[in-house]
Coordinates of C-alpha atoms and ligand atoms in Angstrom, one line a residue:
X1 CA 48.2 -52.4 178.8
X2 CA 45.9 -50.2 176.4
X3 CA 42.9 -51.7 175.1
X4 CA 41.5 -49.7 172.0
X5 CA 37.8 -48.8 170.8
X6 CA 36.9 -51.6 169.4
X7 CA 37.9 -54.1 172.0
X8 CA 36.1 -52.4 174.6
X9 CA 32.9 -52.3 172.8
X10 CA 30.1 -54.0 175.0
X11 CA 30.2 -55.6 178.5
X12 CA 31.0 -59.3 176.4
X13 CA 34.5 -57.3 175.0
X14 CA 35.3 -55.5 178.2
X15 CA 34.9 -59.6 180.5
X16 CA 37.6 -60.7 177.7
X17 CA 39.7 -57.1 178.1
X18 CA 39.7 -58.8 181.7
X19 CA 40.8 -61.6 181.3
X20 CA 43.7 -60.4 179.3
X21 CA 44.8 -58.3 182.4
X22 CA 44.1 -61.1 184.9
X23 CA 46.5 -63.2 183.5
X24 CA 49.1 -60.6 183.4
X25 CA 48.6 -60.4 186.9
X26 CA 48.6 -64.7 187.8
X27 CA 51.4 -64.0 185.9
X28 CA 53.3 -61.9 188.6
X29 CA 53.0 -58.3 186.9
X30 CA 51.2 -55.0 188.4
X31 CA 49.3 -54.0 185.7
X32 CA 47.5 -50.2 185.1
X33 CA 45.2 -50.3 182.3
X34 CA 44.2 -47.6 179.9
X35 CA 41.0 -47.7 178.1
X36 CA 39.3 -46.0 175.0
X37 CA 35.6 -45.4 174.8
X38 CA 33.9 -48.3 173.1
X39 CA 34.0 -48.0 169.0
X40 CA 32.3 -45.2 167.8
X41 CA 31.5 -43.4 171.1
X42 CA 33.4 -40.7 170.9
X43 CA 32.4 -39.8 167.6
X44 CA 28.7 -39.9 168.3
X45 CA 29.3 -37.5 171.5
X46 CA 31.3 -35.0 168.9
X47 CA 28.3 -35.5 166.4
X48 CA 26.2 -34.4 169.4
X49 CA 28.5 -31.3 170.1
X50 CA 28.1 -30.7 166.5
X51 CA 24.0 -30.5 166.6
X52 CA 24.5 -28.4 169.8
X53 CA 26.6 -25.7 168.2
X54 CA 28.5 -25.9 165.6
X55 CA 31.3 -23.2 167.3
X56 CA 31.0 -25.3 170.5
X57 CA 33.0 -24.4 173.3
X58 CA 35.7 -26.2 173.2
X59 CA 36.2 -26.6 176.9
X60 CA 32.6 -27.7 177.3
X61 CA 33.4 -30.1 174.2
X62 CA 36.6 -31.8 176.0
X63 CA 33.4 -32.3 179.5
X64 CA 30.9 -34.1 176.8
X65 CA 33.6 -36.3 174.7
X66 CA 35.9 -37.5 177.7
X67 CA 32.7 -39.0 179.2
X68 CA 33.5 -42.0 177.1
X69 CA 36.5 -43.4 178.4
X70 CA 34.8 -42.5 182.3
X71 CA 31.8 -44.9 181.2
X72 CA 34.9 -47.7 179.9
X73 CA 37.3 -47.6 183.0
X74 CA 34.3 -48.1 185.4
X75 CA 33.2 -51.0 183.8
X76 CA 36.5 -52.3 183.4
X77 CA 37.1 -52.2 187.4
X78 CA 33.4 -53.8 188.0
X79 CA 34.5 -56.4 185.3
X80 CA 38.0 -57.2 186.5
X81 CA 36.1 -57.3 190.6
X82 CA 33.3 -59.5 189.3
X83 CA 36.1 -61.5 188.3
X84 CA 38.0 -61.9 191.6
X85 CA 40.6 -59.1 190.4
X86 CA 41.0 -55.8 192.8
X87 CA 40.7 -52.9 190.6
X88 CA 39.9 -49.5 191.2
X89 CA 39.9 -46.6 188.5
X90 CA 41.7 -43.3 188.5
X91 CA 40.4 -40.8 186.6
X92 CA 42.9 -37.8 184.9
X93 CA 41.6 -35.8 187.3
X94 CA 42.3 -38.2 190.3
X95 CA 46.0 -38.8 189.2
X96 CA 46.1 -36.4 188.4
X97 CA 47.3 -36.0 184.3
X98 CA 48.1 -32.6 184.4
X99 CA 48.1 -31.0 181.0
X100 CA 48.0 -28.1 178.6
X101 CA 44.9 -25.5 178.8
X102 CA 44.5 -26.4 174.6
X103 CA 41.3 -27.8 174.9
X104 CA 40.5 -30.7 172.1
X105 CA 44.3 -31.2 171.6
X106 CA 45.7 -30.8 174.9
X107 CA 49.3 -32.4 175.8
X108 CA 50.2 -33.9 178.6
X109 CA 53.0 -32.2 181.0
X110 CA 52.8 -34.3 183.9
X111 CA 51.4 -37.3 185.3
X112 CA 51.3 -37.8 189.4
X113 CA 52.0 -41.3 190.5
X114 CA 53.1 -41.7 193.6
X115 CA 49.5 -42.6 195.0
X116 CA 49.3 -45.3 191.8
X117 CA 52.4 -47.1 192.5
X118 CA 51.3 -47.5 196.3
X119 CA 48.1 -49.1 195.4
X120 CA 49.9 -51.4 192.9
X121 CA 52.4 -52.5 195.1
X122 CA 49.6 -53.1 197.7
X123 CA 48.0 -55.4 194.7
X124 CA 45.2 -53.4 192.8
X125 CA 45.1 -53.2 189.5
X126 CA 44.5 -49.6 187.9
X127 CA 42.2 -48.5 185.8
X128 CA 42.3 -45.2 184.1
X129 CA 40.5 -43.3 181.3
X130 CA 42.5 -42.5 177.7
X131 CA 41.9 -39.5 176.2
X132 CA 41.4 -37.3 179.1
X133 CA 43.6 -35.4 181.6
X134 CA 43.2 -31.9 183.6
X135 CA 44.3 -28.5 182.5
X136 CA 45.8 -25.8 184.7
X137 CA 42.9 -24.5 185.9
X138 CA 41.6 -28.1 186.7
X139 CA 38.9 -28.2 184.2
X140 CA 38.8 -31.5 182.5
X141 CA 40.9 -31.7 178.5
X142 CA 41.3 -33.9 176.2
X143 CA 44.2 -35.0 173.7
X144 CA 42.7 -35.0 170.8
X145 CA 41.5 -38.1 168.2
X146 CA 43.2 -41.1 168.6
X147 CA 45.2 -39.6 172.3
X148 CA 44.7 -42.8 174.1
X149 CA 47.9 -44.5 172.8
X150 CA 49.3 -41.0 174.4
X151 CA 47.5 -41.4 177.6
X152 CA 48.9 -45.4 177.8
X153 CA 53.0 -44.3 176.6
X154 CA 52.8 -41.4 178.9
X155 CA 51.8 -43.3 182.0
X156 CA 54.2 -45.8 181.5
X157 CA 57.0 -43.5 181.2
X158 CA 55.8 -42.1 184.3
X159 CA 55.8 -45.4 186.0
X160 CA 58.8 -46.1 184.7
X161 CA 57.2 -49.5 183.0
X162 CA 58.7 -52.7 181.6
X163 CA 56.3 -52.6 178.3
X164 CA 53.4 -50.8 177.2
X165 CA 51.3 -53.3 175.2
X166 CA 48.9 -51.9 172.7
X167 CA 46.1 -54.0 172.0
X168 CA 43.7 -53.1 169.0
X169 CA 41.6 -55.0 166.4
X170 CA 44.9 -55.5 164.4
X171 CA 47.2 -58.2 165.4
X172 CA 50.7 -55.7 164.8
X173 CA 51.5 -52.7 162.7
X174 CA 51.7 -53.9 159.1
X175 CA 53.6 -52.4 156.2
X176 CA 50.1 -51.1 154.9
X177 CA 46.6 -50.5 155.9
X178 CA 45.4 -54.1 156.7
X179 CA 41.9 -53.4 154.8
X180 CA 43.0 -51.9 152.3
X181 CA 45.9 -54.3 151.0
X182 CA 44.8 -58.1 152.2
X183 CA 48.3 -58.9 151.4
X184 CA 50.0 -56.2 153.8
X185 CA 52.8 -58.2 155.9
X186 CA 53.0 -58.3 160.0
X187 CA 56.1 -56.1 160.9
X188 CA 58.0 -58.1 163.8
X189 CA 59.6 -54.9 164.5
X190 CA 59.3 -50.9 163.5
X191 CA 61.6 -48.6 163.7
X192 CA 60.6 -45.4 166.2
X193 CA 61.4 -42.8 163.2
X194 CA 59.8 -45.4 160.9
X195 CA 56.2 -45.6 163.0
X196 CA 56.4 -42.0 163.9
X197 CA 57.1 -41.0 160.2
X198 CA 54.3 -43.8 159.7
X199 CA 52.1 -42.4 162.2
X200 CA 51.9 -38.8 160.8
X201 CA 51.2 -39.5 157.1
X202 CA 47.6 -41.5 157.8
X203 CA 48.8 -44.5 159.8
X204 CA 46.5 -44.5 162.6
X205 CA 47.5 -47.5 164.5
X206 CA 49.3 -45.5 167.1
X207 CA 48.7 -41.4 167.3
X208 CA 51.4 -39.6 166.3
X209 CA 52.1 -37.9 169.6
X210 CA 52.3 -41.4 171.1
X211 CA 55.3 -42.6 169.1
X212 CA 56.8 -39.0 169.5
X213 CA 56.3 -39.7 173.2
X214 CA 58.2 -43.0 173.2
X215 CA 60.9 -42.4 171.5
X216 CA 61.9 -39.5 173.5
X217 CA 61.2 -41.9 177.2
X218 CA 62.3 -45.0 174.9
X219 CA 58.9 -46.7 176.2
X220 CA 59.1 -50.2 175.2
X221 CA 55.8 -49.6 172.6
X222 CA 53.8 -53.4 171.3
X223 CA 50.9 -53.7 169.2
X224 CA 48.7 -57.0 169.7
X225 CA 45.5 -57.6 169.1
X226 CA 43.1 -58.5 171.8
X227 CA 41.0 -61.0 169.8
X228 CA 43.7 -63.3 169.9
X229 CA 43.5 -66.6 172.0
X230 CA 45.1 -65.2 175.5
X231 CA 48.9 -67.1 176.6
X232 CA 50.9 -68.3 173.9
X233 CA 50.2 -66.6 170.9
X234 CA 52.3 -68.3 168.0
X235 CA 52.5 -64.8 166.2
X236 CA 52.8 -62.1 168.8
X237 CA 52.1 -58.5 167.8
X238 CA 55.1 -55.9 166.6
X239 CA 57.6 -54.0 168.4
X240 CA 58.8 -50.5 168.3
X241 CA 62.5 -49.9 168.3
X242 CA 65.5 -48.4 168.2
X243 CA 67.3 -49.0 164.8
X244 CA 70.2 -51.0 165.7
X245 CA 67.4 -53.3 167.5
X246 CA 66.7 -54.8 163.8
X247 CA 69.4 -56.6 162.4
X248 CA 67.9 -57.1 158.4
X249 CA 66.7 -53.5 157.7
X250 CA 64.4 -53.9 154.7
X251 CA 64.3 -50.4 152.6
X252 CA 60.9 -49.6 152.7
X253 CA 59.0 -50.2 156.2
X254 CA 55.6 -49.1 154.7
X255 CA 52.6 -47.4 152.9
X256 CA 50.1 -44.8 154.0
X257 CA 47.5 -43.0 153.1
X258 CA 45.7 -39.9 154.4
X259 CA 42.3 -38.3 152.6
X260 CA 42.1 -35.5 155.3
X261 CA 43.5 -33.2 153.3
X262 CA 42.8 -30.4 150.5
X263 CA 44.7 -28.7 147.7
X264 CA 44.7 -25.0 147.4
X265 CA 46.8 -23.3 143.8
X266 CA 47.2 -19.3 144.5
X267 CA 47.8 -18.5 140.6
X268 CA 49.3 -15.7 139.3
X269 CA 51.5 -14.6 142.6
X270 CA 53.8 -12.4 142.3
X271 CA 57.6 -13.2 141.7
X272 CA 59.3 -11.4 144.4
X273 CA 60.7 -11.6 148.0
X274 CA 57.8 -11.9 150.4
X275 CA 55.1 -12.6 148.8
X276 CA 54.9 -16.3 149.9
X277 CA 55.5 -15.2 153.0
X278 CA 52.7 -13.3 153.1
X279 CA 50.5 -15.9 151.7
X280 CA 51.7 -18.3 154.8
X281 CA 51.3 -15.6 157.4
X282 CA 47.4 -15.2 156.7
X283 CA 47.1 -18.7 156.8
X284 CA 49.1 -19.0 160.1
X285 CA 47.0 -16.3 162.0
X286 CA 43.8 -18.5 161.2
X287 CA 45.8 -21.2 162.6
X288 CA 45.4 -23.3 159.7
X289 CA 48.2 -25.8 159.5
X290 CA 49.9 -26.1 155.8
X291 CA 51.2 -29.3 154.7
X292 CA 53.0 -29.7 151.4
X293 CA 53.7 -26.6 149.3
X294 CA 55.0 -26.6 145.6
X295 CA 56.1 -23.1 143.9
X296 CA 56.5 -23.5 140.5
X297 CA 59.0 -21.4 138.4
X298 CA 57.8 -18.6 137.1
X299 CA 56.6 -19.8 133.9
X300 CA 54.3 -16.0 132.9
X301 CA 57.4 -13.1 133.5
X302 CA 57.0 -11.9 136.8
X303 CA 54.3 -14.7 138.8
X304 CA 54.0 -17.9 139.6
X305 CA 52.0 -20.5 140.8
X306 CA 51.8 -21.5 144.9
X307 CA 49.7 -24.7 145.4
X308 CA 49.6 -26.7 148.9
X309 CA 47.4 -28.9 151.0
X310 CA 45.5 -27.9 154.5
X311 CA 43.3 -30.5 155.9
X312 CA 40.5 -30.6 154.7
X313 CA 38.3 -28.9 157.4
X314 CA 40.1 -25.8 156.9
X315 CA 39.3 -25.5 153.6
X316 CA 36.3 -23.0 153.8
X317 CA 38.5 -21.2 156.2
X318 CA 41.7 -20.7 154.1
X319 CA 39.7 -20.0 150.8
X320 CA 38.0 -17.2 153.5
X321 CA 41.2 -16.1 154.4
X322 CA 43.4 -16.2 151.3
X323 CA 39.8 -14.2 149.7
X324 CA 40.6 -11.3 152.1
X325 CA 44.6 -11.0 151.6
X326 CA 44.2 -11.0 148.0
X327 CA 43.6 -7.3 147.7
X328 CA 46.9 -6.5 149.6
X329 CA 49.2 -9.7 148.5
X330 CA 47.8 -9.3 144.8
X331 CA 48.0 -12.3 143.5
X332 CA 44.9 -13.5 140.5
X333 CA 42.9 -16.3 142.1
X334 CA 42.5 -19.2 143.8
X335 CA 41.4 -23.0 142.7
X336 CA 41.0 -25.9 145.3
X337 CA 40.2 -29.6 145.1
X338 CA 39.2 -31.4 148.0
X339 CA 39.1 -35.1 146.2
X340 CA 43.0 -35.9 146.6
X341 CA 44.8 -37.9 149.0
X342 CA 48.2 -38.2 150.3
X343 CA 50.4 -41.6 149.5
X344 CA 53.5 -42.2 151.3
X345 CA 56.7 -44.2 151.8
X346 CA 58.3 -44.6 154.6
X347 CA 61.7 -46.1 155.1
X348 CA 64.9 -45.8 156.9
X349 CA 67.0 -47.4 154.0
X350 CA 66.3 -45.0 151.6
X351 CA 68.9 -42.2 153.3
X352 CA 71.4 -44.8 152.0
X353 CA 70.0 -46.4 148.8
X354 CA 69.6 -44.3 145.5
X355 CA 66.3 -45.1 143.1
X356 CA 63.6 -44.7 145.5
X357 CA 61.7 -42.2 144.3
X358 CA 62.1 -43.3 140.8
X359 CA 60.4 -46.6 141.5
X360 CA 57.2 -44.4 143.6
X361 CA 57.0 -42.3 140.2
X362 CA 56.9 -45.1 137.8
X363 CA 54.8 -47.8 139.4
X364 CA 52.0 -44.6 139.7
X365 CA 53.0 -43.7 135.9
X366 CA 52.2 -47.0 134.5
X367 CA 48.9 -47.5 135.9
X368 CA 48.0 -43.7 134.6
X369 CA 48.1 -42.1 138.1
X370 CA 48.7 -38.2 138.0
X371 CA 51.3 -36.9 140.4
X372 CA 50.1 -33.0 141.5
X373 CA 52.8 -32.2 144.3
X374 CA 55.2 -34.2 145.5
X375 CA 57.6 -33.7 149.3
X376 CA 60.3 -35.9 150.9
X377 CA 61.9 -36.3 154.2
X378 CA 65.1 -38.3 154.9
X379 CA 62.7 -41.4 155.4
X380 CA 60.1 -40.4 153.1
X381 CA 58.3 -39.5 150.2
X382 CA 54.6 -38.6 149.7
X383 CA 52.7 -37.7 146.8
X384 CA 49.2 -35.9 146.6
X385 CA 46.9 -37.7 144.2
X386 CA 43.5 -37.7 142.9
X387 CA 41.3 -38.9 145.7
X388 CA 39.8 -41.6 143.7
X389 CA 43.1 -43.8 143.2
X390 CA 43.9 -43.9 146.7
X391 CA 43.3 -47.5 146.9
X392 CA 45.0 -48.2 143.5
X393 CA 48.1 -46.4 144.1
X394 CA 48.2 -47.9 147.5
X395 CA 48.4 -51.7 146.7
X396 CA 50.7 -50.6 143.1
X397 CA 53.2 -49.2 145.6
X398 CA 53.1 -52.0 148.1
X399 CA 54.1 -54.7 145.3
X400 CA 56.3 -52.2 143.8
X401 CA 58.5 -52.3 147.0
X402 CA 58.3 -55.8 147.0
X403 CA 56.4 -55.7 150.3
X404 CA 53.3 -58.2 149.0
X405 CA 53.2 -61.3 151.4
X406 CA 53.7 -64.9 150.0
X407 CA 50.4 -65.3 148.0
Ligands
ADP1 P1 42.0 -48.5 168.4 O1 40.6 -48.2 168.5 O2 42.4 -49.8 169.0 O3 42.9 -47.4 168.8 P2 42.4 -47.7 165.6 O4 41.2 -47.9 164.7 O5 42.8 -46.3 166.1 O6 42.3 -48.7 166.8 O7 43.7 -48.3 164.9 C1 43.7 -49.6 164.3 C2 43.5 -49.5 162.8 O8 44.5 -48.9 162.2 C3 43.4 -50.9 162.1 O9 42.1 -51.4 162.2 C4 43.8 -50.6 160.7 O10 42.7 -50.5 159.8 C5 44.4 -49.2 160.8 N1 45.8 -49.2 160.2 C6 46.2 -48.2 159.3 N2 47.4 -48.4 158.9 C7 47.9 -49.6 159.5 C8 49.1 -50.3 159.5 N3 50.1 -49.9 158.8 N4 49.2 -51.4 160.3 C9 48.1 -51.8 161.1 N5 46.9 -51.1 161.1 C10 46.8 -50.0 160.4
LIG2 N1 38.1 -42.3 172.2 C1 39.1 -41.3 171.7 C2 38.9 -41.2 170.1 O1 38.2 -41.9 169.5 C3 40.5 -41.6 172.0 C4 41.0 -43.0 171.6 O2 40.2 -43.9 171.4 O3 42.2 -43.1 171.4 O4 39.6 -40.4 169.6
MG3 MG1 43.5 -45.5 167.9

């Protein structure tokens, strides 16, 4: 079980997070436990890493931000012992989770269990911290935003698991943004490739890496919400699996958006071999991650136009960067627009149904919404638009697909 930020959030949350576990285990089941910091933690101990230095250390960042999940898994154990329950916690240390030395975005390589499954056969539940782990030098890391869902698929596949139930303060995954679209539908069931391909374009219900994770240990991954009458819930959350696991496959799973990013146009490059190349290179040694690129034919004889996204704290950085290669990649100059955002579909029927796209370009046409770069996968298609329809496009898309629920 993985309880999530917000249903941890104050002693009242964490005594119900309790009771959800202690009736897992009346109902026969050893249960380990991982737990977030409570809502909004984690975000004021980066805020305070922030005021501290802005170039803080990011080994000294990953001791002040995993302190939240410490302060939620030792409540949890008093809690679930107040309570009658026998819990202790096990902190990533303690396990231990052994991970990579990339502080802030650390992944997990290992996870020690044998002393865990002893003290759940011996009937203790346990308790351990999301987020967190311990790097080869045995300084504490961290997995980066959102890494609990990691931490809780991870140490299931290491305890070889029946399920790993993730509860959070939605009651499934749904085929949009919940607050966004009111009349986004409960998904019963999500495809792996669909949630991961879900995951990566602004779905944050479940981090990326999580779904990555599952699918490669085929962890039996739920969503539920934990503000939910506990027992028989008449609408139970939404399951991740394996295609042939979904007998009518609709066409489009769902709709995501992501505002993280920005758009960058390198005008007037040069038209020959290498000179994108070069462009990307710069951009790779300041290890700024490039999304979606469009090259445009060359339109003036002999350049052309390169525009793609970075998220949008690199910015500064890659206009610093592409500001110092211009001398020796030559190209004119460089224009960027942090107010856009990403809209995707994502679907496992379109590889096999024609007309897709088409219907993503015309429903944004006809309510006046500019497409400025557009990419695809097999079970995907985003577009980068101006920030300020994000919400628009959004809901247009969702009724487009046919994905509204019953009014
Ligand atoms: P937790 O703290 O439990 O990890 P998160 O805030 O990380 O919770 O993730 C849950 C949130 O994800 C929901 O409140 C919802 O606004 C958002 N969300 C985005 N897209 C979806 C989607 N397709 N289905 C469900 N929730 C979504
Ligand atoms: N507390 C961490 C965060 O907010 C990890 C998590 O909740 O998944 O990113
Ligand atoms: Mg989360």
């Amino acid at each position: 079980m993985k309880f999530g930020g917000t249903s941890m959030a104050g002693i009242e949350r964490i005594r119900g997070v309790a009771d959800r576990v202690r009736a897992e285990v009346a109902a026969g089941h050893e249960v380990a436990v991982v737990v977030s910091a409570m809502a909004g933690e984690t975000d004021r101990l980066v805020g305070f890493c922030r005021e501290a230095s802005p170039l803080a250390d990011r080994a000294e960042y990953d001791v002040v931000v995993a302190s939240g999940e410490q302060v939620t898994a030792g409540l949890l154990a008093i809690a679930l012992q107040a309570g009658g329950t026998r819990a202790r916690s096990w902190l990533g240390w303690q396990l231990a989770v052994a991970t990579t030395d990339a502080h802030a975005s650390a992944r997990i390589e290992d996870i020690t269990t044998d002393a865990m499954l002893a003290d759940l056969a011996a009937g203790r539940v346990a308790v351990v911290p999301g987020f967190q782990g311990v790097g080869p030098d045995g300084r504490v890391t961290t997995l980066g935003r959102g890494g609990s869902d990691t931490s809780a698929v991870a140490l299931a596949a290491a305890l070889r698991a029946d399920r790993c139930d993730i509860y959070t303060d939605v009651d499934g995954v749904y085929t949009t943004d919940p607050r966004i679209v009111p009349r986004a539908r409960k998904l019963a069931r999500i495809t792996y490739e669909e949630m991961l391909e879900l995951a990566s374009v602004g779905a944050k219900v479940l981090q990326t890496r999580s779904v990555e994770l599952a699918m490669k240990e085929k962890v039996r991954v739920q969503v539920l919400s934990s503000f939910t009458a506990i027992g028989n819930d008449p609408t139970p959350g939404t399951l991740v699996v394996d295609e042939d696991e979904i007998v009518e496959q609709e066409l489009i799973a769902g709709v995501a958006y992501n505002r993280n990013e920005a758009k960058l146009t390198v005008a007037g490059v040069p038209d020959k071999p290498g000179v994108v190349a070069a462009i990307f290179a710069a951009l790779a040694a300041a290890n700024v991650n490039v999304d979606m690129i469009v090259q445009n034919i060359a339109y003036v004889a002999g350049t052309t136009d390169v525009t793609f996204t970075v998220p949008r704290t690199e910015l500064a950085l890659s206009e610093d960067v592409l500001a110092k290669a211009q001398g020796t990649i030559g190209f004119e100059h460089v224009t960027s627009d942090a107010a856009v955002a990403k809209i995707s579909v994502v679907g496992v029927g379109m590889r096999s149904h024609a007309g897709v796209a088409v219907t993503m370009f015309k429903a944004l046409g006809d309510r006046g919404i500019n497409i400025q770069a557009i990419t695809t996968s097999e079970i995907k298609i985003s577009v980068l638009i101006a920030e300020e329809y994000t919400e628009l496009a959004v809901r247009v898309l969702h009724t487009a697909y046919g994905l509204d629920a019953a009014a």
